[in-house]
């Protein structure tokens, strides 16, 4: 990973965090990845390790027991964990989405009640915005929160919920008026309030990350569990997702870097016609293209993170980074499989899993098509 930080201007503290997480990912995350993927089981022992490193409190303010990390540090952590296994990084980032919502929009009492425990890793957080018929346009959601005295009663269905089986507290978006698309509101809902977990999805990739639906059938929560004023939920979601997209972009970079590392190692060791295939110009040029694309994507991620850290509007830069990095992950993992030849198509080598995992980065937290719309809006403004 010789180019992994060239030109990225990390501080000494950020480099130290990177080194610790990188070592943990190589020692604990990567060795468990193939088995967890094959068994479609989240490696809880790895989650405990993330907690021990305080990474489950990454976006929790220090006053509530967390790290209070800046966005650049957040991106660095996401990249390094994803270099070990994307499924683990995804679970962590969604947990951080939940803690970010509470930290930014919650009352003091809500923060004191939930954030210290979530910073310590339990309960695991979920983020419920998408629905079966409302993905890229959340204003079309049909989940409703009806006010009854000092409670809200939630009814509806959410889809594509990361940590759906293992999560214990959920940030839920619902309309307070079913006929008003501007009434979307954000709620903090413990699973034991009556949330029913739907079927677990069996996916192309990201198999170690549990993805389910969530069903709400007269789920009652106190009115004090509302996180935003009625109608302010979508704007809150978009603010949180902008930072989240920087994290997903960083994950895509980490995955692409892992594929590049494996391709380079294989090309150095594999011989054809008496020489390592790394001596073949076609292979060398593939590696050169892969390295260039990964480096460019990383710099875009770091630039988007820098803008947010400096208080500037990162929306366009975050969309650019997410679009570029996710498409890079798909292209680089594809080339890594090609360089491995027939072996790349088997589960004996990690690049097969990288290839399957990469596609999701172009879909979740805003598809590539949605990112291009955000980018175009920023260009024409």
PDB file of C-alpha atoms in Angstrom, residues 165-324:
ATOM      1  CA  UNK A 165     -31.013  -9.481  13.046  1.00  0.00           C
ATOM      2  CA  UNK A 166     -28.356  -8.409  15.521  1.00  0.00           C
ATOM      3  CA  UNK A 167     -29.379  -4.768  15.981  1.00  0.00           C
ATOM      4  CA  UNK A 168     -31.259  -3.664  19.091  1.00  0.00           C
ATOM      5  CA  UNK A 169     -32.125  -0.025  18.477  1.00  0.00           C
ATOM      6  CA  UNK A 170     -33.302   1.543  15.244  1.00  0.00           C
ATOM      7  CA  UNK A 171     -33.488   5.034  13.789  1.00  0.00           C
ATOM      8  CA  UNK A 172     -36.836   4.933  11.979  1.00  0.00           C
ATOM      9  CA  UNK A 173     -38.234   7.425   9.481  1.00  0.00           C
ATOM     10  CA  UNK A 174     -42.021   7.646   9.233  1.00  0.00           C
ATOM     11  CA  UNK A 175     -44.710  10.081   8.114  1.00  0.00           C
ATOM     12  CA  UNK A 176     -46.844  11.662  10.800  1.00  0.00           C
ATOM     13  CA  UNK A 177     -49.439  12.357   8.080  1.00  0.00           C
ATOM     14  CA  UNK A 178     -49.801   9.550   5.509  1.00  0.00           C
ATOM     15  CA  UNK A 179     -50.950  12.022   2.837  1.00  0.00           C
ATOM     16  CA  UNK A 180     -48.156  14.550   3.355  1.00  0.00           C
ATOM     17  CA  UNK A 181     -44.722  13.712   1.898  1.00  0.00           C
ATOM     18  CA  UNK A 182     -43.273  16.588   3.923  1.00  0.00           C
ATOM     19  CA  UNK A 183     -44.278  15.036   7.247  1.00  0.00           C
ATOM     20  CA  UNK A 184     -41.388  12.542   7.472  1.00  0.00           C
ATOM     21  CA  UNK A 185     -40.084  12.442  11.030  1.00  0.00           C
ATOM     22  CA  UNK A 186     -37.237  10.621  12.744  1.00  0.00           C
ATOM     23  CA  UNK A 187     -37.776   8.299  15.719  1.00  0.00           C
ATOM     24  CA  UNK A 188     -35.582   6.264  18.031  1.00  0.00           C
ATOM     25  CA  UNK A 189     -37.192   2.834  18.388  1.00  0.00           C
ATOM     26  CA  UNK A 190     -35.818  -0.045  20.501  1.00  0.00           C
ATOM     27  CA  UNK A 191     -36.337  -3.422  18.882  1.00  0.00           C
ATOM     28  CA  UNK A 192     -38.053  -4.726  21.991  1.00  0.00           C
ATOM     29  CA  UNK A 193     -40.814  -2.133  21.502  1.00  0.00           C
ATOM     30  CA  UNK A 194     -42.334  -4.704  19.165  1.00  0.00           C
ATOM     31  CA  UNK A 195     -40.364  -4.512  15.903  1.00  0.00           C
ATOM     32  CA  UNK A 196     -40.678  -7.748  13.953  1.00  0.00           C
ATOM     33  CA  UNK A 197     -37.640  -8.835  11.971  1.00  0.00           C
ATOM     34  CA  UNK A 198     -38.477  -9.906   8.422  1.00  0.00           C
ATOM     35  CA  UNK A 199     -36.719 -12.472   6.301  1.00  0.00           C
ATOM     36  CA  UNK A 200     -32.966 -12.411   6.020  1.00  0.00           C
ATOM     37  CA  UNK A 201     -31.809 -11.599   2.489  1.00  0.00           C
ATOM     38  CA  UNK A 202     -29.444 -14.024   0.764  1.00  0.00           C
ATOM     39  CA  UNK A 203     -27.237 -11.754  -1.280  1.00  0.00           C
ATOM     40  CA  UNK A 204     -24.699 -11.811  -4.115  1.00  0.00           C
ATOM     41  CA  UNK A 205     -22.077 -10.414  -1.765  1.00  0.00           C
ATOM     42  CA  UNK A 206     -21.742  -8.859   1.672  1.00  0.00           C
ATOM     43  CA  UNK A 207     -22.990 -12.183   2.976  1.00  0.00           C
ATOM     44  CA  UNK A 208     -21.572 -11.851   6.475  1.00  0.00           C
ATOM     45  CA  UNK A 209     -23.648  -8.716   7.020  1.00  0.00           C
ATOM     46  CA  UNK A 210     -27.204  -9.525   8.086  1.00  0.00           C
ATOM     47  CA  UNK A 211     -29.719  -7.691   5.905  1.00  0.00           C
ATOM     48  CA  UNK A 212     -33.425  -7.987   6.713  1.00  0.00           C
ATOM     49  CA  UNK A 213     -36.750  -6.234   6.548  1.00  0.00           C
ATOM     50  CA  UNK A 214     -38.374  -4.713   9.630  1.00  0.00           C
ATOM     51  CA  UNK A 215     -42.119  -4.815  10.259  1.00  0.00           C
ATOM     52  CA  UNK A 216     -43.991  -2.300  12.419  1.00  0.00           C
ATOM     53  CA  UNK A 217     -47.454  -3.399  13.540  1.00  0.00           C
ATOM     54  CA  UNK A 218     -48.827  -0.930  16.093  1.00  0.00           C
ATOM     55  CA  UNK A 219     -45.362  -0.424  17.583  1.00  0.00           C
ATOM     56  CA  UNK A 220     -45.727   2.109  20.374  1.00  0.00           C
ATOM     57  CA  UNK A 221     -42.968   4.458  21.464  1.00  0.00           C
ATOM     58  CA  UNK A 222     -43.098   7.412  23.852  1.00  0.00           C
ATOM     59  CA  UNK A 223     -43.347  10.818  22.182  1.00  0.00           C
ATOM     60  CA  UNK A 224     -40.009  11.625  23.814  1.00  0.00           C
ATOM     61  CA  UNK A 225     -38.433   9.083  21.409  1.00  0.00           C
ATOM     62  CA  UNK A 226     -38.983  11.456  18.517  1.00  0.00           C
ATOM     63  CA  UNK A 227     -35.579  12.734  17.362  1.00  0.00           C
ATOM     64  CA  UNK A 228     -36.658  15.607  15.109  1.00  0.00           C
ATOM     65  CA  UNK A 229     -39.604  17.940  14.942  1.00  0.00           C
ATOM     66  CA  UNK A 230     -42.432  16.558  12.847  1.00  0.00           C
ATOM     67  CA  UNK A 231     -41.607  17.029   9.181  1.00  0.00           C
ATOM     68  CA  UNK A 232     -37.860  17.518   9.686  1.00  0.00           C
ATOM     69  CA  UNK A 233     -36.914  13.871   9.201  1.00  0.00           C
ATOM     70  CA  UNK A 234     -35.875  13.865   5.549  1.00  0.00           C
ATOM     71  CA  UNK A 235     -33.584  16.873   5.821  1.00  0.00           C
ATOM     72  CA  UNK A 236     -32.009  15.220   8.857  1.00  0.00           C
ATOM     73  CA  UNK A 237     -31.550  11.960   6.950  1.00  0.00           C
ATOM     74  CA  UNK A 238     -29.891  13.707   4.015  1.00  0.00           C
ATOM     75  CA  UNK A 239     -27.465  15.519   6.328  1.00  0.00           C
ATOM     76  CA  UNK A 240     -26.440  12.286   8.002  1.00  0.00           C
ATOM     77  CA  UNK A 241     -26.236  10.378   4.714  1.00  0.00           C
ATOM     78  CA  UNK A 242     -23.829  12.908   3.209  1.00  0.00           C
ATOM     79  CA  UNK A 243     -21.266  11.961   5.836  1.00  0.00           C
ATOM     80  CA  UNK A 244     -22.256   8.329   5.507  1.00  0.00           C
ATOM     81  CA  UNK A 245     -21.524   8.412   1.789  1.00  0.00           C
ATOM     82  CA  UNK A 246     -17.992   9.551   2.506  1.00  0.00           C
ATOM     83  CA  UNK A 247     -17.671   6.456   4.684  1.00  0.00           C
ATOM     84  CA  UNK A 248     -19.049   4.176   1.957  1.00  0.00           C
ATOM     85  CA  UNK A 249     -16.681   5.746  -0.565  1.00  0.00           C
ATOM     86  CA  UNK A 250     -13.794   5.050   1.803  1.00  0.00           C
ATOM     87  CA  UNK A 251     -14.965   1.454   2.152  1.00  0.00           C
ATOM     88  CA  UNK A 252     -14.965   1.095  -1.626  1.00  0.00           C
ATOM     89  CA  UNK A 253     -11.379   2.352  -1.668  1.00  0.00           C
ATOM     90  CA  UNK A 254     -10.396  -0.147   1.021  1.00  0.00           C
ATOM     91  CA  UNK A 255     -11.965  -3.010  -0.901  1.00  0.00           C
ATOM     92  CA  UNK A 256     -10.329  -1.919  -4.155  1.00  0.00           C
ATOM     93  CA  UNK A 257      -6.963  -1.608  -2.399  1.00  0.00           C
ATOM     94  CA  UNK A 258      -7.343  -5.135  -1.026  1.00  0.00           C
ATOM     95  CA  UNK A 259      -8.038  -6.438  -4.531  1.00  0.00           C
ATOM     96  CA  UNK A 260      -5.045  -4.544  -5.915  1.00  0.00           C
ATOM     97  CA  UNK A 261      -2.799  -5.942  -3.174  1.00  0.00           C
ATOM     98  CA  UNK A 262      -3.936  -9.497  -3.901  1.00  0.00           C
ATOM     99  CA  UNK A 263      -3.485  -9.048  -7.663  1.00  0.00           C
ATOM    100  CA  UNK A 264       0.009  -7.643  -7.212  1.00  0.00           C
ATOM    101  CA  UNK A 265       0.994 -10.511  -4.887  1.00  0.00           C
ATOM    102  CA  UNK A 266      -0.425 -13.161  -7.206  1.00  0.00           C
ATOM    103  CA  UNK A 267       1.224 -11.627 -10.285  1.00  0.00           C
ATOM    104  CA  UNK A 268       4.559 -11.647  -8.492  1.00  0.00           C
ATOM    105  CA  UNK A 269       4.286 -15.309  -7.460  1.00  0.00           C
ATOM    106  CA  UNK A 270       2.500 -16.854 -10.442  1.00  0.00           C
ATOM    107  CA  UNK A 271       4.759 -18.007 -13.267  1.00  0.00           C
ATOM    108  CA  UNK A 272       3.918 -18.600 -16.905  1.00  0.00           C
ATOM    109  CA  UNK A 273       6.425 -19.398 -19.658  1.00  0.00           C
ATOM    110  CA  UNK A 274       9.218 -19.431 -17.072  1.00  0.00           C
ATOM    111  CA  UNK A 275       8.685 -15.955 -15.609  1.00  0.00           C
ATOM    112  CA  UNK A 276       6.323 -14.266 -13.118  1.00  0.00           C
ATOM    113  CA  UNK A 277       3.254 -12.915 -14.898  1.00  0.00           C
ATOM    114  CA  UNK A 278       4.159  -9.545 -13.352  1.00  0.00           C
ATOM    115  CA  UNK A 279       6.761  -9.363 -16.118  1.00  0.00           C
ATOM    116  CA  UNK A 280       4.080  -9.489 -18.809  1.00  0.00           C
ATOM    117  CA  UNK A 281       3.306  -6.006 -20.086  1.00  0.00           C
ATOM    118  CA  UNK A 282      -0.446  -6.585 -20.250  1.00  0.00           C
ATOM    119  CA  UNK A 283      -0.511  -7.539 -16.563  1.00  0.00           C
ATOM    120  CA  UNK A 284       1.753  -4.657 -15.582  1.00  0.00           C
ATOM    121  CA  UNK A 285      -0.523  -2.201 -17.364  1.00  0.00           C
ATOM    122  CA  UNK A 286      -3.565  -3.632 -15.627  1.00  0.00           C
ATOM    123  CA  UNK A 287      -1.864  -3.151 -12.278  1.00  0.00           C
ATOM    124  CA  UNK A 288      -0.858   0.387 -13.265  1.00  0.00           C
ATOM    125  CA  UNK A 289      -4.457   1.273 -14.166  1.00  0.00           C
ATOM    126  CA  UNK A 290      -5.773  -0.268 -10.964  1.00  0.00           C
ATOM    127  CA  UNK A 291      -3.270   1.574  -8.773  1.00  0.00           C
ATOM    128  CA  UNK A 292      -3.994   4.886 -10.486  1.00  0.00           C
ATOM    129  CA  UNK A 293      -7.752   4.521 -10.087  1.00  0.00           C
ATOM    130  CA  UNK A 294      -7.524   3.512  -6.422  1.00  0.00           C
ATOM    131  CA  UNK A 295      -5.205   6.416  -5.651  1.00  0.00           C
ATOM    132  CA  UNK A 296      -7.490   8.916  -7.408  1.00  0.00           C
ATOM    133  CA  UNK A 297     -10.565   7.600  -5.581  1.00  0.00           C
ATOM    134  CA  UNK A 298      -8.781   7.833  -2.231  1.00  0.00           C
ATOM    135  CA  UNK A 299      -7.858  11.461  -2.848  1.00  0.00           C
ATOM    136  CA  UNK A 300     -11.482  12.268  -3.711  1.00  0.00           C
ATOM    137  CA  UNK A 301     -12.629  10.673  -0.466  1.00  0.00           C
ATOM    138  CA  UNK A 302     -10.077  12.607   1.565  1.00  0.00           C
ATOM    139  CA  UNK A 303     -11.056  15.862  -0.151  1.00  0.00           C
ATOM    140  CA  UNK A 304     -14.750  15.350   0.645  1.00  0.00           C
ATOM    141  CA  UNK A 305     -13.850  14.544   4.252  1.00  0.00           C
ATOM    142  CA  UNK A 306     -11.642  17.641   4.474  1.00  0.00           C
ATOM    143  CA  UNK A 307     -14.478  19.868   3.283  1.00  0.00           C
ATOM    144  CA  UNK A 308     -16.797  18.553   5.970  1.00  0.00           C
ATOM    145  CA  UNK A 309     -14.122  18.855   8.643  1.00  0.00           C
ATOM    146  CA  UNK A 310     -13.572  22.496   7.669  1.00  0.00           C
ATOM    147  CA  UNK A 311     -17.277  23.298   7.829  1.00  0.00           C
ATOM    148  CA  UNK A 312     -17.827  23.610   4.084  1.00  0.00           C
ATOM    149  CA  UNK A 313     -20.710  22.014   2.174  1.00  0.00           C
ATOM    150  CA  UNK A 314     -19.457  18.525   1.178  1.00  0.00           C
ATOM    151  CA  UNK A 315     -22.561  17.294  -0.681  1.00  0.00           C
ATOM    152  CA  UNK A 316     -21.215  17.457  -4.239  1.00  0.00           C
ATOM    153  CA  UNK A 317     -17.737  16.266  -3.264  1.00  0.00           C
ATOM    154  CA  UNK A 318     -19.223  13.398  -1.229  1.00  0.00           C
ATOM    155  CA  UNK A 319     -21.366  12.325  -4.187  1.00  0.00           C
ATOM    156  CA  UNK A 320     -18.358  12.493  -6.514  1.00  0.00           C
ATOM    157  CA  UNK A 321     -16.272  10.440  -4.106  1.00  0.00           C
ATOM    158  CA  UNK A 322     -18.993   7.854  -3.597  1.00  0.00           C
ATOM    159  CA  UNK A 323     -19.667   7.545  -7.337  1.00  0.00           C
ATOM    160  CA  UNK A 324     -16.010   7.362  -8.358  1.00  0.00           C
TER     161      UNK A 324
END
